[in-house]
mmCIF file of C-alpha atoms and ligand atoms in Angstrom:
data_model
loop_
_atom_site.group_PDB
_atom_site.id
_atom_site.type_symbol
_atom_site.label_atom_id
_atom_site.label_comp_id
_atom_site.label_asym_id
_atom_site.label_seq_id
_atom_site.Cartn_x
_atom_site.Cartn_y
_atom_site.Cartn_z
ATOM 1 C CA MET N 1 21.206 -14.919 21.653
ATOM 2 C CA ILE N 2 20.529 -11.438 20.294
ATOM 3 C CA GLU N 3 17.049 -10.253 21.175
ATOM 4 C CA PRO N 4 15.281 -8.230 18.475
ATOM 5 C CA ALA N 5 15.538 -4.518 19.306
ATOM 6 C CA PHE N 6 12.148 -2.902 18.896
ATOM 7 C CA PRO N 7 11.821 0.831 19.320
ATOM 8 C CA PRO N 8 9.584 1.742 22.253
ATOM 9 C CA PRO N 9 5.927 1.200 21.571
ATOM 10 C CA ALA N 10 4.493 4.270 19.861
ATOM 11 C CA PRO N 11 0.840 5.122 20.431
ATOM 12 C CA GLU N 12 -1.296 2.556 22.228
ATOM 13 C CA PRO N 13 -2.271 -0.310 19.950
ATOM 14 C CA LEU N 14 -5.982 -0.822 19.267
ATOM 15 C CA ALA N 15 -7.604 -3.779 21.000
ATOM 16 C CA LEU N 16 -7.979 -6.030 17.948
ATOM 17 C CA SER N 17 -7.781 -9.806 17.797
ATOM 18 C CA ALA N 18 -5.508 -11.300 15.149
ATOM 19 C CA GLU N 19 -8.590 -12.220 13.080
ATOM 20 C CA GLU N 20 -10.001 -8.704 13.387
ATOM 21 C CA LEU N 21 -6.684 -7.230 12.294
ATOM 22 C CA LEU N 22 -6.515 -9.551 9.280
ATOM 23 C CA THR N 23 -10.110 -8.946 8.209
ATOM 24 C CA THR N 24 -10.369 -5.177 8.782
ATOM 25 C CA THR N 25 -7.123 -3.840 7.337
ATOM 26 C CA ARG N 26 -8.678 -2.039 4.380
ATOM 27 C CA ALA N 27 -7.395 0.237 1.637
ATOM 28 C CA VAL N 28 -8.241 3.478 3.470
ATOM 29 C CA ARG N 29 -8.788 6.535 1.299
ATOM 30 C CA LYS N 30 -11.847 8.581 2.298
ATOM 31 C CA ARG N 31 -11.216 8.023 6.009
ATOM 32 C CA LEU N 32 -7.647 9.304 6.149
ATOM 33 C CA ASP N 33 -7.264 12.110 8.687
ATOM 34 C CA PHE N 34 -5.309 14.685 6.674
ATOM 35 C CA ASP N 35 -5.038 17.073 9.613
ATOM 36 C CA ARG N 36 -3.444 14.891 12.298
ATOM 37 C CA PRO N 37 0.337 14.540 12.173
ATOM 38 C CA VAL N 38 1.840 11.057 12.309
ATOM 39 C CA PRO N 39 4.770 10.838 14.730
ATOM 40 C CA ARG N 40 8.000 9.384 13.420
ATOM 41 C CA GLU N 41 7.998 6.844 16.294
ATOM 42 C CA ALA N 42 4.765 5.322 14.997
ATOM 43 C CA LEU N 43 6.297 4.827 11.547
ATOM 44 C CA GLU N 44 9.470 3.370 13.077
ATOM 45 C CA ARG N 45 7.422 0.958 15.130
ATOM 46 C CA CYS N 46 5.606 -0.241 11.998
ATOM 47 C CA VAL N 47 8.943 -0.651 10.179
ATOM 48 C CA ALA N 48 10.289 -2.724 13.089
ATOM 49 C CA LEU N 49 7.281 -5.025 12.862
ATOM 50 C CA ALA N 50 7.492 -5.183 9.054
ATOM 51 C CA LEU N 51 11.104 -6.343 9.275
ATOM 52 C CA GLN N 52 9.918 -9.597 10.832
ATOM 53 C CA ALA N 53 8.402 -10.575 7.460
ATOM 54 C CA PRO N 54 10.166 -13.129 5.261
ATOM 55 C CA SER N 55 12.428 -12.187 2.348
ATOM 56 C CA GLY N 56 14.256 -14.240 -0.273
ATOM 57 C CA SER N 57 17.633 -15.464 1.046
ATOM 58 C CA ASN N 58 16.806 -13.573 4.260
ATOM 59 C CA ARG N 59 18.312 -10.509 2.607
ATOM 60 C CA TRP N 60 16.005 -7.775 4.037
ATOM 61 C CA ALA N 61 15.849 -6.025 0.712
ATOM 62 C CA LEU N 62 12.845 -3.895 1.648
ATOM 63 C CA GLN N 63 13.373 -0.144 2.143
ATOM 64 C CA PHE N 64 10.922 2.630 3.010
ATOM 65 C CA VAL N 65 11.086 6.277 1.971
ATOM 66 C CA PHE N 66 8.702 8.397 4.051
ATOM 67 C CA VAL N 67 7.825 11.677 2.393
ATOM 68 C CA THR N 68 6.439 14.422 4.617
ATOM 69 C CA GLU N 69 7.590 17.646 2.916
ATOM 70 C CA PRO N 70 4.513 19.324 1.388
ATOM 71 C CA ALA N 71 6.194 20.180 -1.940
ATOM 72 C CA ARG N 72 7.395 16.589 -2.444
ATOM 73 C CA ARG N 73 4.010 15.149 -1.474
ATOM 74 C CA GLN N 74 2.401 17.495 -3.973
ATOM 75 C CA ALA N 75 4.831 16.434 -6.706
ATOM 76 C CA LEU N 76 4.286 12.717 -5.970
ATOM 77 C CA ALA N 77 0.522 13.247 -6.092
ATOM 78 C CA GLU N 78 0.771 15.114 -9.392
ATOM 79 C CA ILE N 79 2.581 12.172 -10.983
ATOM 80 C CA TYR N 80 -0.114 9.920 -9.499
ATOM 81 C CA ARG N 81 -2.916 12.090 -10.927
ATOM 82 C CA GLY N 82 -1.393 12.148 -14.408
ATOM 83 C CA ALA N 83 -1.249 8.344 -14.478
ATOM 84 C CA TYR N 84 -4.686 8.044 -12.882
ATOM 85 C CA ALA N 85 -6.355 10.157 -15.568
ATOM 86 C CA HIS N 86 -4.872 7.834 -18.179
ATOM 87 C CA TYR N 87 -6.027 4.767 -16.192
ATOM 88 C CA GLN N 88 -9.549 6.174 -15.737
ATOM 89 C CA ALA N 89 -9.911 6.398 -19.505
ATOM 90 C CA SER N 90 -8.696 2.795 -19.997
ATOM 91 C CA PRO N 91 -10.866 -0.366 -20.068
ATOM 92 C CA GLY N 92 -9.023 -1.665 -16.972
ATOM 93 C CA TYR N 93 -10.298 1.211 -14.766
ATOM 94 C CA ILE N 94 -11.584 -0.134 -11.431
ATOM 95 C CA GLY N 95 -15.020 1.419 -12.082
ATOM 96 C CA LYS N 96 -15.385 -0.494 -15.371
ATOM 97 C CA VAL N 97 -14.703 -3.984 -13.990
ATOM 98 C CA ASP N 98 -17.919 -6.066 -14.286
ATOM 99 C CA LYS N 99 -18.142 -8.668 -11.525
ATOM 100 C CA HIS N 100 -21.382 -10.143 -12.990
ATOM 101 C CA ASP N 101 -23.194 -9.781 -9.675
ATOM 102 C CA GLY N 102 -25.269 -6.841 -8.403
ATOM 103 C CA THR N 103 -23.814 -6.769 -4.885
ATOM 104 C CA ARG N 104 -20.244 -7.158 -6.080
ATOM 105 C CA ASN N 105 -20.737 -4.496 -8.763
ATOM 106 C CA ALA N 106 -22.124 -2.059 -6.173
ATOM 107 C CA GLN N 107 -19.053 -2.665 -4.005
ATOM 108 C CA GLN N 108 -16.841 -2.187 -7.060
ATOM 109 C CA GLN N 109 -18.456 1.228 -7.709
ATOM 110 C CA ARG N 110 -17.853 2.271 -4.093
ATOM 111 C CA THR N 111 -14.197 1.262 -4.421
ATOM 112 C CA ALA N 112 -13.938 3.262 -7.664
ATOM 113 C CA GLY N 113 -15.343 6.349 -5.894
ATOM 114 C CA SER N 114 -12.808 5.836 -3.131
ATOM 115 C CA ALA N 115 -9.945 5.444 -5.631
ATOM 116 C CA ASP N 116 -11.022 8.638 -7.433
ATOM 117 C CA PHE N 117 -10.997 10.431 -4.074
ATOM 118 C CA LEU N 118 -7.443 9.290 -3.313
ATOM 119 C CA ALA N 119 -6.243 10.499 -6.702
ATOM 120 C CA GLU N 120 -7.657 13.946 -5.951
ATOM 121 C CA ASN N 121 -6.353 14.083 -2.373
ATOM 122 C CA LEU N 122 -3.159 12.033 -2.086
ATOM 123 C CA HIS N 123 -1.020 15.128 -1.445
ATOM 124 C CA ARG N 124 -3.044 15.839 1.696
ATOM 125 C CA ALA N 125 -1.849 12.687 3.487
ATOM 126 C CA PRO N 126 0.640 13.739 6.188
ATOM 127 C CA VAL N 127 2.967 10.941 5.062
ATOM 128 C CA ILE N 128 3.359 9.299 1.684
ATOM 129 C CA ALA N 129 5.437 6.125 1.931
ATOM 130 C CA VAL N 130 7.334 4.685 -1.004
ATOM 131 C CA ALA N 131 8.297 1.056 -0.421
ATOM 132 C CA CYS N 132 11.273 -0.105 -2.446
ATOM 133 C CA THR N 133 13.374 -3.210 -2.704
ATOM 134 C CA TYR N 134 17.015 -3.738 -3.533
ATOM 135 C CA GLY N 135 17.339 -5.330 -6.942
ATOM 136 C CA ARG N 136 16.614 -4.086 -10.412
ATOM 137 C CA PHE N 137 13.548 -5.343 -12.241
ATOM 138 C CA ALA N 138 14.539 -6.913 -15.553
ATOM 139 C CA ALA N 139 11.536 -7.840 -17.685
ATOM 140 C CA ASP N 140 13.542 -10.363 -19.690
ATOM 141 C CA ALA N 141 14.941 -12.199 -16.631
ATOM 142 C CA GLY N 142 11.936 -14.500 -16.266
ATOM 143 C CA ALA N 143 9.222 -15.245 -13.757
ATOM 144 C CA GLY N 144 11.610 -16.521 -11.071
ATOM 145 C CA HIS N 145 13.383 -13.183 -10.970
ATOM 146 C CA ALA N 146 10.111 -11.225 -10.732
ATOM 147 C CA ALA N 147 8.718 -13.614 -8.088
ATOM 148 C CA GLY N 148 11.857 -13.218 -5.971
ATOM 149 C CA LEU N 149 12.072 -9.463 -6.369
ATOM 150 C CA PHE N 150 8.463 -8.558 -5.605
ATOM 151 C CA GLY N 151 7.932 -11.547 -3.298
ATOM 152 C CA SER N 152 10.726 -10.290 -1.057
ATOM 153 C CA ALA N 153 9.037 -6.924 -0.683
ATOM 154 C CA ALA N 154 5.296 -7.638 -0.528
ATOM 155 C CA PRO N 155 5.174 -9.529 2.810
ATOM 156 C CA GLY N 156 7.001 -6.716 4.619
ATOM 157 C CA ILE N 157 4.862 -4.013 3.039
ATOM 158 C CA TRP N 158 1.698 -5.826 4.041
ATOM 159 C CA SER N 159 3.073 -6.368 7.557
ATOM 160 C CA PHE N 160 3.735 -2.618 7.719
ATOM 161 C CA MET N 161 0.098 -2.006 6.737
ATOM 162 C CA LEU N 162 -1.199 -4.464 9.340
ATOM 163 C CA ALA N 163 1.012 -2.839 11.987
ATOM 164 C CA ALA N 164 -0.226 0.591 10.911
ATOM 165 C CA ARG N 165 -3.834 -0.549 11.384
ATOM 166 C CA LEU N 166 -2.908 -1.844 14.850
ATOM 167 C CA TYR N 167 -1.711 1.667 15.772
ATOM 168 C CA GLY N 168 -4.759 3.415 14.332
ATOM 169 C CA LEU N 169 -3.181 4.357 11.003
ATOM 170 C CA GLY N 170 -4.672 3.817 7.557
ATOM 171 C CA THR N 171 -2.825 2.957 4.353
ATOM 172 C CA ALA N 172 -3.768 2.117 0.746
ATOM 173 C CA TRP N 173 -1.351 0.212 -1.490
ATOM 174 C CA THR N 174 -1.001 1.974 -4.851
ATOM 175 C CA THR N 175 1.108 1.463 -7.959
ATOM 176 C CA MET N 176 -0.116 4.358 -10.105
ATOM 177 C CA ASN N 177 3.271 6.108 -9.889
ATOM 178 C CA PHE N 178 4.778 3.206 -11.833
ATOM 179 C CA ALA N 179 1.999 2.866 -14.424
ATOM 180 C CA ARG N 180 4.108 4.327 -17.214
ATOM 181 C CA ARG N 181 7.878 4.429 -17.593
ATOM 182 C CA GLU N 182 7.926 8.231 -17.459
ATOM 183 C CA ASP N 183 5.981 8.215 -14.165
ATOM 184 C CA THR N 184 8.385 5.690 -12.635
ATOM 185 C CA GLU N 185 11.340 7.796 -13.680
ATOM 186 C CA ALA N 186 9.812 11.044 -12.441
ATOM 187 C CA THR N 187 9.027 9.418 -9.062
ATOM 188 C CA ALA N 188 12.556 8.025 -8.713
ATOM 189 C CA ARG N 189 14.115 11.379 -9.675
ATOM 190 C CA LEU N 190 11.961 13.259 -7.196
ATOM 191 C CA LEU N 191 13.048 11.001 -4.321
ATOM 192 C CA GLU N 192 16.617 10.442 -5.538
ATOM 193 C CA ILE N 193 16.051 6.682 -5.668
ATOM 194 C CA PRO N 194 18.967 4.896 -7.423
ATOM 195 C CA GLN N 195 17.039 2.986 -10.066
ATOM 196 C CA ASP N 196 20.106 1.053 -11.192
ATOM 197 C CA LYS N 197 19.892 -1.015 -7.983
ATOM 198 C CA VAL N 198 16.513 -0.308 -6.382
ATOM 199 C CA THR N 199 12.956 -1.056 -7.569
ATOM 200 C CA MET N 200 9.942 0.827 -6.236
ATOM 201 C CA VAL N 201 7.066 -1.484 -5.313
ATOM 202 C CA SER N 202 4.311 0.544 -3.662
ATOM 203 C CA VAL N 203 3.351 4.127 -2.886
ATOM 204 C CA PHE N 204 0.900 4.543 -0.030
ATOM 205 C CA PRO N 205 -0.555 7.272 2.148
ATOM 206 C CA VAL N 206 -0.130 6.903 5.908
ATOM 207 C CA ALA N 207 -2.499 8.837 8.164
ATOM 208 C CA TYR N 208 -4.571 8.294 11.275
ATOM 209 C CA THR N 209 -7.974 6.955 10.348
ATOM 210 C CA LEU N 210 -11.198 8.860 10.956
ATOM 211 C CA GLY N 211 -12.700 6.415 13.459
ATOM 212 C CA THR N 212 -11.137 3.032 14.094
ATOM 213 C CA GLU N 213 -14.002 0.687 13.183
ATOM 214 C CA PHE N 214 -13.575 -1.099 9.858
ATOM 215 C CA ARG N 215 -15.489 -4.070 8.533
ATOM 216 C CA PRO N 216 -14.480 -7.189 6.632
ATOM 217 C CA ALA N 217 -14.917 -6.649 2.886
ATOM 218 C CA LEU N 218 -16.966 -8.645 0.419
ATOM 219 C CA ARG N 219 -14.624 -11.278 -0.989
ATOM 220 C CA PRO N 220 -15.030 -14.499 -2.974
ATOM 221 C CA GLU N 221 -15.955 -17.643 -1.072
ATOM 222 C CA PRO N 222 -12.863 -19.753 -0.272
ATOM 223 C CA HIS N 223 -14.030 -22.539 -2.597
ATOM 224 C CA GLU N 224 -13.983 -20.096 -5.543
ATOM 225 C CA VAL N 225 -10.233 -19.672 -5.222
ATOM 226 C CA THR N 226 -9.197 -23.078 -3.919
ATOM 227 C CA HIS N 227 -7.897 -26.010 -5.947
ATOM 228 C CA TRP N 228 -6.958 -29.370 -4.486
ATOM 229 C CA GLU N 229 -4.029 -31.385 -5.773
ATOM 230 C CA THR N 230 -4.171 -29.976 -9.319
ATOM 231 C CA TRP N 231 -5.589 -26.801 -10.866
HETATM 232 C C1 LIG B 301 -0.686 -4.338 -6.338
HETATM 233 C C2 LIG B 301 -1.788 -3.388 -5.913
HETATM 234 C C3 LIG B 301 -1.927 -2.200 -6.609
HETATM 235 C C4 LIG B 301 -2.912 -1.272 -6.223
HETATM 236 N N1 LIG B 301 -2.980 -0.069 -6.854
HETATM 237 C C5 LIG B 301 -3.871 0.858 -6.420
HETATM 238 C C6 LIG B 301 -3.846 2.175 -6.953
HETATM 239 O O1 LIG B 301 -3.001 2.521 -7.799
HETATM 240 N N2 LIG B 301 -4.753 3.062 -6.476
HETATM 241 C C7 LIG B 301 -5.664 2.739 -5.500
HETATM 242 O O2 LIG B 301 -6.465 3.594 -5.106
HETATM 243 N N3 LIG B 301 -5.694 1.489 -4.956
HETATM 244 C C8 LIG B 301 -4.811 0.561 -5.396
HETATM 245 N N4 LIG B 301 -4.785 -0.690 -4.806
HETATM 246 C C9 LIG B 301 -5.735 -0.991 -3.718
HETATM 247 C C10 LIG B 301 -6.849 -1.935 -4.164
HETATM 248 O O3 LIG B 301 -7.758 -1.242 -4.967
HETATM 249 C C11 LIG B 301 -7.527 -2.493 -2.909
HETATM 250 O O4 LIG B 301 -6.597 -3.284 -2.206
HETATM 251 C C12 LIG B 301 -8.739 -3.344 -3.224
HETATM 252 O O5 LIG B 301 -9.716 -2.579 -3.853
HETATM 253 C C13 LIG B 301 -9.334 -3.970 -1.976
HETATM 254 O O6 LIG B 301 -9.673 -2.964 -1.079
HETATM 255 P P1 LIG B 301 -10.092 -3.342 0.427
HETATM 256 O O7 LIG B 301 -9.019 -4.171 0.976
HETATM 257 O O8 LIG B 301 -10.233 -2.056 1.147
HETATM 258 O O9 LIG B 301 -11.355 -4.129 0.366
HETATM 259 C C14 LIG B 301 -3.805 -1.602 -5.149
HETATM 260 C C15 LIG B 301 -3.635 -2.804 -4.457
HETATM 261 C C16 LIG B 301 -2.625 -3.664 -4.814
HETATM 262 C C17 LIG B 301 -2.451 -4.938 -4.002
#
């Protein structure tokens, strides 16, 4: 039997239980340490763990592009900011979502402040990761195609983020670089991503976190999202 080959453990993992890891892996924006370099070994370790996630037909379609060059990070962040300004002015902006509850609205405003901060500072993250998947998104191919394409990438990306948290790193899943067709194309051109066979799924900063304590977030009660037998 072939044993999985993991690269040597990078930095010491934090002492977190599985439940703590699952409940405290947040979208980290204001607590990214922009000044501390992230060693390549730490990223490779997270990729190794992410590769244990499931993918359609066991095809391992997920790919990561790690951007560390300052000029490229700046260019990625500029595309992000252009799309973000457009988004901020739209009714769907995170700060305009009404959750019809004082506590939830207050949390929503905090998240909006955090999202605004990331838009202004994304270029400062020592690493910007672009997660991609083999396969070309075709809007007219139906829900099964979209479910397979994005469903083969999302578990691995989230596993990467959980692994990153385990090693003291923060991430925040974003899609702003794909908000408009021109942003998607500019991002792909910048990173030389072959769009005829690869789809970009998520852009996220990777940096050590300022402090390692994070709390579970306010979320709906399980019964609010659970249906039994039929919808
Ligand atoms: C598909 C997807 C797209 C997202 N896009 C963005 C984004 O463009 N910018 C951003 O700041 N956060 C983005 N987020 C992060 C969400 O805002 C975040 O997961 C949510 O507010 C919950 O945050 P928490 O886990 O820290 O509580 C995205 C998350 C997902 C899953």
